[in-house]
Amino acid sequence: MSIIVVGSVAFDTIATPAGKVDNALGGSATYFSLAASHFTDVRVIAVVGDDFTAEHENVMKKRGIDTRGIQHASGKTFRWGGQYMENLNEAKTDFTELNVFERFQPHIPAEYADTKFLFLGNIHPSLQAAVRLELEGVQLTGGDTMNFWIQGARQELIETLKLVNILLINDGEAKMLAGDNSLPRAARRVLAMGPQALVIKHGEYGATIFFREGAFGIGHHPFRAPTLPIDEVKDPTGAGDSFAGGFMGYIASQGHISREVLKRALFYGGVMGSFAVERFGTERLQALTRGEIDARFQLFRELTHLE
Ligand code: AMP
């Protein structure tokens, strides 16, 4: 089944120990949709400015992504600048220029109305909530956020979390959101804010899914999936969104939730995150094949599987 993502389409300026790029196509919706497109049909809702060309849009169209929900506004596209030091799991934001996002009113194409799966990518939590509330037929909503909104729009974020079934954030964000430095306690506190399940990403060390008691009727023991350390991380930007794209894209492709589906989704999330970081920007995600994805999934299984 198809999935809608709302999020940022951006031009990123990134510096990592492996190099530097200026104005590379990025954004939460871009990484998410490229990753999810390897699993299911993806529909995007976002806003871009005059500097976003047909060539940029073709990066998505070539992967079969439905871009009818990308609005073109006058002004500049969202821009983000960040850098990574030796600890590649944590980005330091240099600048965030909202640009066309400042006046963005999401408009959802009529053709998207029957969609059952939704991902609220990293943008202002009020925009996330507006899209969720307009899409009345949605059955499962995943969501993401970051320190920028946890600190800058906390109240709006708390409201949005009530609309999210599965929240995906990293260790640092979970602790910041919960105001608690113990990960299991932070997880319980975040789950009490609304989501039935919480995926906490541990960067290169994998991810853990925590459940609220009774969630999805599948038992509440947490489950962890690995990622395989790769030789050289060129650019960690988009790892989280690509993880979310693999995770949610796989769930949407199955059309239902079970413990087994969620476990496999967590593995596919790790697979897509690990590919994203191998090259700068979205390059690796654009060129991937399903064969490469399944081969790495198999590697991850062998890393942890006990006969
Ligand atoms: P991640 O997957 O967490 O590495 O997300 C990276 C992407 O998030 C980059 O391509 C940025 O353009 C985008 N981004 C960074 N800050 C924000 C923000 N405040 N709102 C929306 N998108 C953002």
XYZ file of C-alpha atoms and ligand atoms in Angstrom:
330
model
C 0.000 0.000 0.000
C 1.145 3.549 -0.609
C 2.510 5.935 1.994
C 2.457 9.735 2.271
C 5.392 11.668 3.674
C 5.281 15.293 4.690
C 8.609 16.896 5.476
C 11.341 19.170 4.280
C 12.854 19.305 0.821
C 16.122 21.117 1.334
C 19.455 22.257 0.047
C 22.071 21.100 2.557
C 25.571 22.408 3.165
C 27.463 19.680 4.955
C 30.976 19.230 6.296
C 32.214 15.876 7.596
C 35.720 14.495 8.218
C 35.457 12.967 4.688
C 34.711 16.231 2.824
C 32.220 18.989 2.151
C 29.233 19.734 -0.130
C 27.268 22.924 -0.765
C 23.554 22.997 -1.506
C 23.097 19.265 -2.008
C 19.514 18.101 -2.450
C 18.346 16.790 0.919
C 15.615 17.272 3.479
C 13.619 14.839 5.560
C 10.973 14.193 2.868
C 13.610 13.651 0.170
C 15.646 11.063 2.082
C 12.509 9.356 3.382
C 10.842 9.066 -0.005
C 13.948 7.818 -1.819
C 14.441 5.111 0.825
C 10.750 4.123 1.045
C 10.412 4.021 -2.767
C 12.405 0.770 -2.744
C 9.502 -0.855 -0.848
C 6.234 0.819 -1.833
C 4.545 3.747 -3.668
C 5.406 7.071 -2.074
C 3.483 10.363 -2.197
C 5.216 13.550 -1.035
C 3.840 16.718 0.574
C 6.354 19.561 0.827
C 7.155 23.062 -0.350
C 10.052 24.259 -2.495
C 11.181 27.635 -3.852
C 12.146 29.035 -7.282
C 15.612 27.505 -6.984
C 14.175 23.966 -7.081
C 14.399 22.862 -10.720
C 12.811 20.115 -12.811
C 16.145 18.323 -12.557
C 15.834 18.205 -8.748
C 12.261 16.915 -9.003
C 13.423 14.241 -11.455
C 15.596 12.696 -8.730
C 12.317 11.690 -7.069
C 10.329 11.019 -10.241
C 12.969 8.564 -11.493
C 12.218 6.467 -8.393
C 8.499 6.566 -9.230
C 7.716 8.962 -6.374
C 4.469 10.936 -6.703
C 5.475 14.607 -6.454
C 2.061 16.166 -7.061
C 2.013 17.250 -3.407
C 5.167 19.370 -3.750
C 4.082 23.013 -3.806
C 6.162 25.592 -5.640
C 6.277 28.929 -3.820
C 8.171 32.110 -4.633
C 11.303 32.503 -2.553
C 14.134 30.200 -1.574
C 13.920 26.516 -0.706
C 14.586 25.490 2.925
C 18.316 25.402 3.678
C 20.204 23.587 6.397
C 23.896 23.658 7.197
C 25.584 21.252 9.542
C 28.800 19.514 10.388
C 29.922 16.285 11.943
C 33.059 15.884 14.013
C 34.729 12.583 14.801
C 31.499 11.463 16.534
C 29.507 10.934 13.365
C 26.284 10.205 15.213
C 25.670 13.806 16.246
C 25.190 16.717 13.816
C 26.053 20.241 14.855
C 23.664 22.620 13.113
C 25.385 25.686 11.632
C 22.226 27.316 10.276
C 18.545 26.623 9.608
C 16.856 28.873 7.038
C 13.148 28.091 6.922
C 12.554 30.293 3.817
C 9.395 29.046 1.999
C 8.491 26.934 5.066
C 7.656 30.107 6.985
C 4.412 30.576 5.041
C 3.739 26.935 4.130
C 0.113 25.803 4.276
C 0.050 22.108 3.406
C -2.334 21.366 0.563
C -3.103 17.694 0.074
C -3.915 16.587 -3.482
C -7.324 14.869 -3.776
C -5.555 11.825 -5.273
C -3.761 11.263 -1.930
C -6.979 11.063 0.118
C -7.253 7.247 0.186
C -3.767 6.734 1.705
C -3.611 4.557 4.843
C 0.026 5.080 5.887
C 1.551 8.422 6.769
C 4.976 9.595 7.867
C 5.367 12.984 9.534
C 8.954 13.837 8.647
C 11.001 16.366 10.525
C 9.303 19.795 10.118
C 7.445 22.153 12.467
C 5.160 19.995 14.663
C 2.113 22.183 13.896
C 2.506 21.427 10.184
C 2.819 17.738 11.017
C -0.424 17.883 13.023
C -2.280 19.820 10.292
C -1.486 17.135 7.708
C -2.448 14.257 10.020
C -5.774 15.879 10.914
C -6.688 16.500 7.283
C -5.998 12.906 6.239
C -8.945 11.257 7.954
C -8.475 7.809 6.385
C -4.954 7.264 7.716
C -4.593 4.105 9.838
C -0.946 4.261 10.880
C 1.130 7.378 11.461
C 4.873 7.379 11.976
C 6.687 10.513 13.068
C 10.080 12.098 13.572
C 11.359 15.277 15.190
C 14.653 16.806 16.332
C 16.248 18.976 19.032
C 15.394 22.147 17.037
C 11.660 21.510 17.638
C 11.970 19.761 21.039
C 13.478 22.988 22.363
C 11.845 25.522 20.048
C 8.246 24.260 19.725
C 7.820 21.932 22.684
C 4.138 22.582 23.361
C 3.148 22.097 19.716
C 5.245 18.922 19.624
C 3.498 17.499 22.720
C 0.155 18.016 20.927
C 1.418 16.363 17.736
C 2.719 13.312 19.628
C -0.890 12.461 20.550
C -1.516 11.871 16.828
C 1.532 9.659 16.207
C 1.393 5.848 16.487
C 5.119 5.164 16.072
C 7.703 7.818 16.892
C 11.264 7.449 15.567
C 13.980 9.524 17.248
C 17.597 9.055 18.355
C 18.965 8.485 21.880
C 19.816 12.139 22.494
C 16.419 13.361 21.297
C 14.573 10.798 23.458
C 16.479 11.896 26.558
C 15.944 15.573 25.763
C 12.213 15.115 25.078
C 11.692 13.101 28.286
C 14.068 15.173 30.431
C 15.587 11.906 31.668
C 19.073 10.473 31.075
C 18.075 6.835 31.515
C 17.057 5.428 28.138
C 14.395 2.921 29.325
C 12.856 5.542 31.629
C 12.959 8.140 28.854
C 11.254 5.627 26.550
C 8.427 5.074 29.057
C 7.955 8.823 29.471
C 7.804 9.433 25.724
C 5.317 6.573 25.280
C 3.147 8.175 27.958
C 2.935 11.277 25.713
C 0.938 9.386 23.077
C 2.775 6.996 20.714
C 2.070 3.262 21.001
C 5.595 2.421 19.918
C 8.879 4.275 20.066
C 11.874 3.488 17.884
C 15.083 4.805 19.403
C 17.972 4.937 16.943
C 21.484 4.421 18.304
C 23.396 5.673 15.251
C 25.878 3.051 14.066
C 24.834 0.701 16.893
C 21.334 -0.088 15.636
C 17.884 0.706 16.975
C 15.476 -0.454 19.672
C 11.691 -0.492 19.521
C 9.800 0.026 22.808
C 6.058 -0.571 23.153
C 3.344 0.860 25.321
C 1.574 -1.913 27.267
C -1.089 -3.445 25.014
C 0.115 -1.646 21.867
C -0.978 -3.342 18.625
C -1.817 -6.430 20.720
C 1.679 -7.867 20.150
C 3.332 -7.944 23.571
C 5.409 -5.156 25.028
C 8.978 -6.521 25.243
C 11.424 -4.235 23.480
C 13.310 -5.525 20.462
C 16.677 -4.405 19.084
C 18.109 -4.666 15.563
C 21.741 -4.036 14.623
C 23.406 -2.024 11.936
C 26.612 -3.324 10.486
C 29.523 -0.946 10.983
C 30.741 0.071 7.532
C 34.311 0.982 6.599
C 33.835 4.641 5.900
C 30.923 6.864 6.814
C 31.156 9.722 4.313
C 28.093 11.718 5.381
C 25.630 10.772 8.155
C 23.038 13.327 6.940
C 19.742 11.656 6.169
C 20.541 8.433 8.019
C 17.536 8.942 10.296
C 15.119 9.735 7.477
C 16.422 6.863 5.369
C 15.998 4.572 8.380
C 12.412 5.814 8.681
C 11.867 5.282 4.938
C 13.004 1.660 5.127
C 11.043 1.055 8.339
C 7.741 2.658 7.293
C 8.082 1.665 3.627
C 8.398 -1.989 4.608
C 5.397 -1.772 6.981
C 3.278 -0.128 4.248
C 4.350 -2.829 1.771
C 3.019 -5.476 4.177
C -0.161 -3.517 4.849
C -0.496 -4.595 8.486
C 1.370 -4.662 11.802
C 2.564 -7.742 13.627
C 5.595 -8.310 15.845
C 7.324 -10.065 12.949
C 6.594 -7.201 10.528
C 7.924 -4.632 13.020
C 11.100 -6.659 13.603
C 11.802 -6.922 9.889
C 10.942 -3.237 9.440
C 13.561 -2.374 12.055
C 16.147 -4.369 10.080
C 15.166 -2.683 6.793
C 15.443 0.683 8.548
C 19.008 -0.125 9.570
C 19.818 -1.328 6.058
C 18.621 1.913 4.427
C 20.369 4.100 7.018
C 23.626 2.250 6.436
C 23.421 2.792 2.671
C 22.589 6.501 3.014
C 25.815 7.295 4.874
C 28.133 5.679 2.327
C 28.073 8.745 0.026
C 27.372 12.454 0.368
C 23.725 13.520 0.074
C 21.205 11.203 -1.582
C 23.601 9.713 -4.154
C 23.674 6.185 -2.743
C 19.907 5.959 -2.249
C 19.266 6.977 -5.859
C 21.445 4.249 -7.329
C 20.474 1.359 -5.027
C 18.877 -1.857 -6.224
C 16.527 -4.171 -4.352
C 19.144 -6.933 -4.699
C 21.703 -4.857 -2.773
C 19.101 -4.089 -0.107
C 18.201 -7.743 0.387
C 21.850 -8.822 0.464
C 22.566 -6.388 3.288
C 19.373 -7.454 5.102
C 20.764 -10.995 5.020
C 24.102 -9.795 6.446
C 22.273 -8.095 9.329
C 20.321 -11.281 10.025
C 23.475 -13.342 10.139
C 25.035 -10.790 12.474
C 22.457 -11.556 15.159
C 20.659 -14.772 14.294
C 20.866 -17.672 16.723
C 19.792 -21.065 15.374
P 18.653 13.234 9.511
O 18.036 12.049 8.864
O 18.187 13.417 10.900
O 20.142 13.296 9.331
O 18.043 14.501 8.720
C 18.774 15.253 7.817
C 17.895 16.209 7.024
O 17.056 16.981 7.895
C 18.730 17.200 6.239
O 18.665 16.879 4.858
C 18.125 18.571 6.548
O 17.811 19.308 5.394
C 16.869 18.266 7.331
N 16.658 19.199 8.463
C 17.580 19.671 9.333
N 16.998 20.514 10.227
C 15.679 20.564 9.908
C 14.540 21.255 10.467
N 14.644 22.065 11.528
N 13.342 21.054 9.879
C 13.226 20.232 8.817
N 14.248 19.565 8.243
C 15.466 19.717 8.783
